[in-house]
CSV table of N, CA and C in Angstrom, one decimal:
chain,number,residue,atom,x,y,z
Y,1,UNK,N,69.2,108.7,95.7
Y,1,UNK,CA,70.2,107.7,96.0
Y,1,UNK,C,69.7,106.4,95.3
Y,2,UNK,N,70.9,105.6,94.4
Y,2,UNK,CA,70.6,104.6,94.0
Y,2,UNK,C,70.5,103.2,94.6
Y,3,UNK,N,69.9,102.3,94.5
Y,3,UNK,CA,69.6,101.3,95.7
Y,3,UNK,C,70.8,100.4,94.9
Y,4,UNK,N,71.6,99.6,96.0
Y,4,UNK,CA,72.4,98.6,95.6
Y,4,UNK,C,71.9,97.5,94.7
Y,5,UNK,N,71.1,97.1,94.8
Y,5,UNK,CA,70.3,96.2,94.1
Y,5,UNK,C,70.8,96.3,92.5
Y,6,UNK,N,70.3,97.8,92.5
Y,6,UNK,CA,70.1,98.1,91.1
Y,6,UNK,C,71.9,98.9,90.3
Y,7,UNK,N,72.5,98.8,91.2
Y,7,UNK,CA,74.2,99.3,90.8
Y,7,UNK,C,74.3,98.8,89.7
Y,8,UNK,N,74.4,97.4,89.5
Y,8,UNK,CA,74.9,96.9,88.3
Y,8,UNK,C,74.5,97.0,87.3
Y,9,UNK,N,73.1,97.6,87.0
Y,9,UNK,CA,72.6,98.0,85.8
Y,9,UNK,C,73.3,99.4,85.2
Y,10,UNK,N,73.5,100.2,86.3
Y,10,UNK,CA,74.6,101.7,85.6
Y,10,UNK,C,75.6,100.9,85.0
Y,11,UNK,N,76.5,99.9,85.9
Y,11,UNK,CA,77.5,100.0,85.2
Y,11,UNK,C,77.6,99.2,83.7
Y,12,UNK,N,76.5,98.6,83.5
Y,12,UNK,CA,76.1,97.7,82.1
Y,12,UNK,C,75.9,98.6,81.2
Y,13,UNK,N,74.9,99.4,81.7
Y,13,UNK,CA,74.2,100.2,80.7
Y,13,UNK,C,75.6,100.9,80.1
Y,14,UNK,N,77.0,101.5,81.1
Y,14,UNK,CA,77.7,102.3,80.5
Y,14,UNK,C,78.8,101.2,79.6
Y,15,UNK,N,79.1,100.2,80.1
Y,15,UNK,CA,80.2,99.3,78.9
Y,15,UNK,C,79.2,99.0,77.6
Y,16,UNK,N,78.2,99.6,77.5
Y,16,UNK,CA,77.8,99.3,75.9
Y,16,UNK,C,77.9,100.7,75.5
Y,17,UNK,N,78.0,101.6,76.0
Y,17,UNK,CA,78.0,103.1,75.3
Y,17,UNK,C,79.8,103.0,74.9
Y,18,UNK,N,79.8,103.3,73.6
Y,18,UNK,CA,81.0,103.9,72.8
Y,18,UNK,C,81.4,105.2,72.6
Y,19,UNK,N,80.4,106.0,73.0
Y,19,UNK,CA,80.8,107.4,73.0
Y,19,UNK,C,80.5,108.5,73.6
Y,20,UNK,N,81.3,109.4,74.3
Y,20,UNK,CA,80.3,110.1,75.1
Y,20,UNK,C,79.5,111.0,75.0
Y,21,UNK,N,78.2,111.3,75.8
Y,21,UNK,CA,76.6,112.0,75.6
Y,21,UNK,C,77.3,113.5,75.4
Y,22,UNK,N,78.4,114.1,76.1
Y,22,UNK,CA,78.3,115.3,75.5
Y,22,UNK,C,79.3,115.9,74.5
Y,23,UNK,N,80.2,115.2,74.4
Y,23,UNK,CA,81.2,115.8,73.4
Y,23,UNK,C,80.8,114.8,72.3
Y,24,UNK,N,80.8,113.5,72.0
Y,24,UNK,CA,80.8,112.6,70.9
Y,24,UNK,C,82.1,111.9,70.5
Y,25,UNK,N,83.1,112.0,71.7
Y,25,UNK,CA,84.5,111.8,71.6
Y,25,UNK,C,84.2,110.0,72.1
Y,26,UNK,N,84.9,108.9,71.7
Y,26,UNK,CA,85.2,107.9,72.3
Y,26,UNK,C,84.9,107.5,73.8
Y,27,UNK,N,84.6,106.7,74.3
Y,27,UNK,CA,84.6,107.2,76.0
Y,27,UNK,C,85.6,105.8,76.0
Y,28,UNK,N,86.2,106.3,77.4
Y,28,UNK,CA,87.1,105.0,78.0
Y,28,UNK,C,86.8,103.7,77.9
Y,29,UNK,N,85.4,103.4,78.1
Y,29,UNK,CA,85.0,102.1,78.2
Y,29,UNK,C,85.2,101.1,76.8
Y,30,UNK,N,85.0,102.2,75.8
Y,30,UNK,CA,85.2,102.0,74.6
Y,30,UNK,C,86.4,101.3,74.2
Y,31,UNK,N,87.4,102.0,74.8
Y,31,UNK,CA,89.4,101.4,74.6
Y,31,UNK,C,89.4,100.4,75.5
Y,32,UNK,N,88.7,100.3,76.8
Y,32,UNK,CA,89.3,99.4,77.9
Y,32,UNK,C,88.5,97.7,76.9
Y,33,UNK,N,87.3,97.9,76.8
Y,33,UNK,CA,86.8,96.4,76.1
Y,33,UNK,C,87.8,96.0,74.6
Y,34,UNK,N,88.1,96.7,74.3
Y,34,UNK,CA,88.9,96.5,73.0
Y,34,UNK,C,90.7,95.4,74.0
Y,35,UNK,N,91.0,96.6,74.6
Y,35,UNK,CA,92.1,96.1,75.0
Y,35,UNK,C,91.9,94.7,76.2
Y,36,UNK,N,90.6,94.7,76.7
Y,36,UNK,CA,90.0,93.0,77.4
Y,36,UNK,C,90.2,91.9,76.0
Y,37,UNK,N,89.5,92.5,75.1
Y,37,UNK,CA,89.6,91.0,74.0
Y,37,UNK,C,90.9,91.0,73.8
Y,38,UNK,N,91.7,92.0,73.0
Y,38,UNK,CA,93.1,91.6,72.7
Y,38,UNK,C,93.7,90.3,73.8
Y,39,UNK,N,94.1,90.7,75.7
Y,39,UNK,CA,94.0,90.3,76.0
Y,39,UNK,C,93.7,88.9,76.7
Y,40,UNK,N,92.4,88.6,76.1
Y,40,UNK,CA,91.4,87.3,76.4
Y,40,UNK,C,92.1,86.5,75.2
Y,41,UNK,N,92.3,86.9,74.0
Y,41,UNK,CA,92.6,85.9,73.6
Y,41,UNK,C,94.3,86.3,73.1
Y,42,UNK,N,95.1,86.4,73.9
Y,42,UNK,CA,96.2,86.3,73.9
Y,42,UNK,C,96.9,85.0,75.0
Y,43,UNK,N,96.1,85.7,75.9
Y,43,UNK,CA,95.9,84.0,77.3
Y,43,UNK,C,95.3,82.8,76.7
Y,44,UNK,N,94.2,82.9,75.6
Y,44,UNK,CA,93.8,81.9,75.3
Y,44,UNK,C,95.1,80.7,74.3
Y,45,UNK,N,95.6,82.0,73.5
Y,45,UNK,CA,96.7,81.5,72.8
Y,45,UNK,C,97.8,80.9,73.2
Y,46,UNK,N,98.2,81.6,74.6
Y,46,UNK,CA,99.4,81.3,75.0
Y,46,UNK,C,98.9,79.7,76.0
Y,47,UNK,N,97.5,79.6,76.3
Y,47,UNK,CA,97.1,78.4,76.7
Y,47,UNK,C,97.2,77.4,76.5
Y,48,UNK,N,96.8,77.2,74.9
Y,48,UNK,CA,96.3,76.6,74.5
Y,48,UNK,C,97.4,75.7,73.2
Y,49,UNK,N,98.8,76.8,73.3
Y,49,UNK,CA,99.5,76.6,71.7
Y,49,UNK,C,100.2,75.2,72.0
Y,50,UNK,N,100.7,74.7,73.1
Y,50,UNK,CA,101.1,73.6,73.3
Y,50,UNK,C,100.6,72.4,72.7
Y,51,UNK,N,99.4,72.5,73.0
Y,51,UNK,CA,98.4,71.1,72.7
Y,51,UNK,C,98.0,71.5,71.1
Y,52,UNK,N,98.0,72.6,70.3
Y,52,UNK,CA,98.3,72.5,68.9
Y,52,UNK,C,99.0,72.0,68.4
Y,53,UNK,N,100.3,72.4,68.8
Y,53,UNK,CA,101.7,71.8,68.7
Y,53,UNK,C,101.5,70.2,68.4
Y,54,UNK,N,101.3,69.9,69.8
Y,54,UNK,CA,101.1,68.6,70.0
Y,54,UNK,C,100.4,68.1,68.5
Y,55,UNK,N,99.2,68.3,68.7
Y,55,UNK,CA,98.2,67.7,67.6
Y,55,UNK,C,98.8,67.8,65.9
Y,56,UNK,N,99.4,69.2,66.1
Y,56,UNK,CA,100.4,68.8,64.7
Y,56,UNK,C,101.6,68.1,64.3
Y,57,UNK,N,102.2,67.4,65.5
Y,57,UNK,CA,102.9,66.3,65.5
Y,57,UNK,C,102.1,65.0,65.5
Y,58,UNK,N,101.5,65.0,66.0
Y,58,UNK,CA,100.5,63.8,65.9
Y,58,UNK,C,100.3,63.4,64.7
Y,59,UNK,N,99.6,64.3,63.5
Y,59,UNK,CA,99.2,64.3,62.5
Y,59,UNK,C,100.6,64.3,61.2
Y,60,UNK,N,101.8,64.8,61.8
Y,60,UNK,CA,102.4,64.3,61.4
Y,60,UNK,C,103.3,63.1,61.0
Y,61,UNK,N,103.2,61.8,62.6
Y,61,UNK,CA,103.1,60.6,62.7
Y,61,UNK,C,102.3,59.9,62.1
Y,62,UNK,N,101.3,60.0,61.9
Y,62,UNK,CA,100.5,60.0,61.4
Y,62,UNK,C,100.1,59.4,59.9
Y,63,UNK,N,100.1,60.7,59.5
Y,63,UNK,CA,101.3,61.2,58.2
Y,63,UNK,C,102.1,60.1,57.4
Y,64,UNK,N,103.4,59.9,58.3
Y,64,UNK,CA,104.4,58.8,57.8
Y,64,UNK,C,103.7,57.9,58.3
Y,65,UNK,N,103.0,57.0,59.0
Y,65,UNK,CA,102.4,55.5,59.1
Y,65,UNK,C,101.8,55.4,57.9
Y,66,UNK,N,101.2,56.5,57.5
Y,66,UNK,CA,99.9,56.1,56.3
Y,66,UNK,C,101.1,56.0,54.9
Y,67,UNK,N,102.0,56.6,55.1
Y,67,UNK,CA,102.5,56.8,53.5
Y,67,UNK,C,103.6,55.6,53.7
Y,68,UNK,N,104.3,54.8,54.8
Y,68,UNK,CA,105.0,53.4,55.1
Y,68,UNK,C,105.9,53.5,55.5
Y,69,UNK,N,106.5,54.7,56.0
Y,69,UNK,CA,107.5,55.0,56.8
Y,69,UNK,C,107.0,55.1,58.6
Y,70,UNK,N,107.0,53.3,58.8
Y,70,UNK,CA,106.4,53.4,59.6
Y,70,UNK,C,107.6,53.4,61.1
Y,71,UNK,N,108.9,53.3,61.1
Y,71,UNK,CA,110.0,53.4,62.0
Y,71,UNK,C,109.9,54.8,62.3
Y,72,UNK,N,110.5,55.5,61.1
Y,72,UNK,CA,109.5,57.3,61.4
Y,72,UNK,C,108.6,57.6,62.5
Y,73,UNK,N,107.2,57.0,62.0
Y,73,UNK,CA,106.4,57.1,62.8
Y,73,UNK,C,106.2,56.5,64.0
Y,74,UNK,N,106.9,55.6,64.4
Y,74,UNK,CA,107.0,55.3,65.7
Y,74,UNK,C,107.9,56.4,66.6
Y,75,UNK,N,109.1,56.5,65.9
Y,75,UNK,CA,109.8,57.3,66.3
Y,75,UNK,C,109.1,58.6,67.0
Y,76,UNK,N,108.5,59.7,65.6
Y,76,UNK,CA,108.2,60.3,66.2
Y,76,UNK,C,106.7,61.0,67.0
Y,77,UNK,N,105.8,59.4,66.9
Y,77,UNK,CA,104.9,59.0,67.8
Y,77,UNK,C,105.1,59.4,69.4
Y,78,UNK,N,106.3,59.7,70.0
Y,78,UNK,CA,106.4,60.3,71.2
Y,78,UNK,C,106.5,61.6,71.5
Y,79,UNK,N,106.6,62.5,70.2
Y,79,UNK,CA,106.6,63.7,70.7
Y,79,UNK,C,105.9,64.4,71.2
Y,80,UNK,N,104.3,64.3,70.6
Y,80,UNK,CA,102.8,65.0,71.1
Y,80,UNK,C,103.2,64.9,72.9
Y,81,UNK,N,103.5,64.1,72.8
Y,81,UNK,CA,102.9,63.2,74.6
Y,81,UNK,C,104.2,64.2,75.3
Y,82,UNK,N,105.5,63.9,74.8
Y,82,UNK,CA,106.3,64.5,75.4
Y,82,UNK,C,106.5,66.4,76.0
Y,83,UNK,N,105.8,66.6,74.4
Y,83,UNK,CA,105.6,68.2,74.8
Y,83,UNK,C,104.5,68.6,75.8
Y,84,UNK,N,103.2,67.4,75.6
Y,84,UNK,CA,102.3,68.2,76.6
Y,84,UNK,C,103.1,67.6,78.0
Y,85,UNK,N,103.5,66.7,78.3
Y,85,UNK,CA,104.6,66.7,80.1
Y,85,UNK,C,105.5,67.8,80.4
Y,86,UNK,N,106.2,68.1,79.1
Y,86,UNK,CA,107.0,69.3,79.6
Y,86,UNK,C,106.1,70.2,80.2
Y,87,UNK,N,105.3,70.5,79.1
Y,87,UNK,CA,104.1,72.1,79.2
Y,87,UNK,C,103.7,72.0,80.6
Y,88,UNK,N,103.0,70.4,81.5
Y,88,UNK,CA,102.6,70.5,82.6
Y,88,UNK,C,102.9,70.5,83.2
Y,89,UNK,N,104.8,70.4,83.2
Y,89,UNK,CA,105.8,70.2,84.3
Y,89,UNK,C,105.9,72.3,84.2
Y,90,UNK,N,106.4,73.0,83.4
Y,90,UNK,CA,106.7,73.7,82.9
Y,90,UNK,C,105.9,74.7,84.2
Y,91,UNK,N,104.3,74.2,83.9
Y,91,UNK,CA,103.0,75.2,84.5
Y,91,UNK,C,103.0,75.0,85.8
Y,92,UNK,N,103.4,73.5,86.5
Y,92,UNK,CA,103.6,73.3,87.8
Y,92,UNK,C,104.8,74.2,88.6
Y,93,UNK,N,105.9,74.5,87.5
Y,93,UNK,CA,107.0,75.1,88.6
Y,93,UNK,C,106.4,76.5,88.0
Y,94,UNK,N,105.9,77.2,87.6
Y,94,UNK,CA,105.4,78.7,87.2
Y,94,UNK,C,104.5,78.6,88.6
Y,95,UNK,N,103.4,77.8,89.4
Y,95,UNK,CA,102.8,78.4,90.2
Y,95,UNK,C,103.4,78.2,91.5
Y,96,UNK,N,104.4,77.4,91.8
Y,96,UNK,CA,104.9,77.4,93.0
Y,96,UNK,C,106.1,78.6,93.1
């Protein structure tokens, strides 16, 4: 009998094995970590794409101040800000 202590070392030792000891076929653990990263960064993306967004409007104000279309860039100097309020209005009614 294995002592609790020590459980979590089986289950490490098996998410690094890719294949199994007696056939040489793939093992599950193999597909399940693949399909964790896809995933991890699919949440990251869908996280995160707002405040890109943002920053690429920014840079596009930006943009027109430096080149002298600076009404432009006032103008559209509020969009960054605007999109991330939606995004955190947006995230507020998703958890209630």
């Amino acid at each position: 009998m294995m002592k609790k202590e020590w459980g979590w070392m089986s289950t490490f030792k098996r998410q690094k094995e890719e294949h199994c000891h007696y056939s040489g076929l793939p093992s599950p653990m193999a597909y399940e970590n693949k399909t964790n990263k896809k995933m991890k960064i699919k949440n990251q993306i869908f996280k995160w794409y707002p405040v890109g967004i943002a920053f690429a409007y920014m840079l596009y104000s930006i943009g027109l101040g430096l080149v002298g279309m600076t009404e432009e860039a006032q103008y559209s100097a509020h969009w960054p800000g605007t999109i991330l309020l939606f995004t955190i209005a947006i995230n507020q009614i998703k958890k209630q």
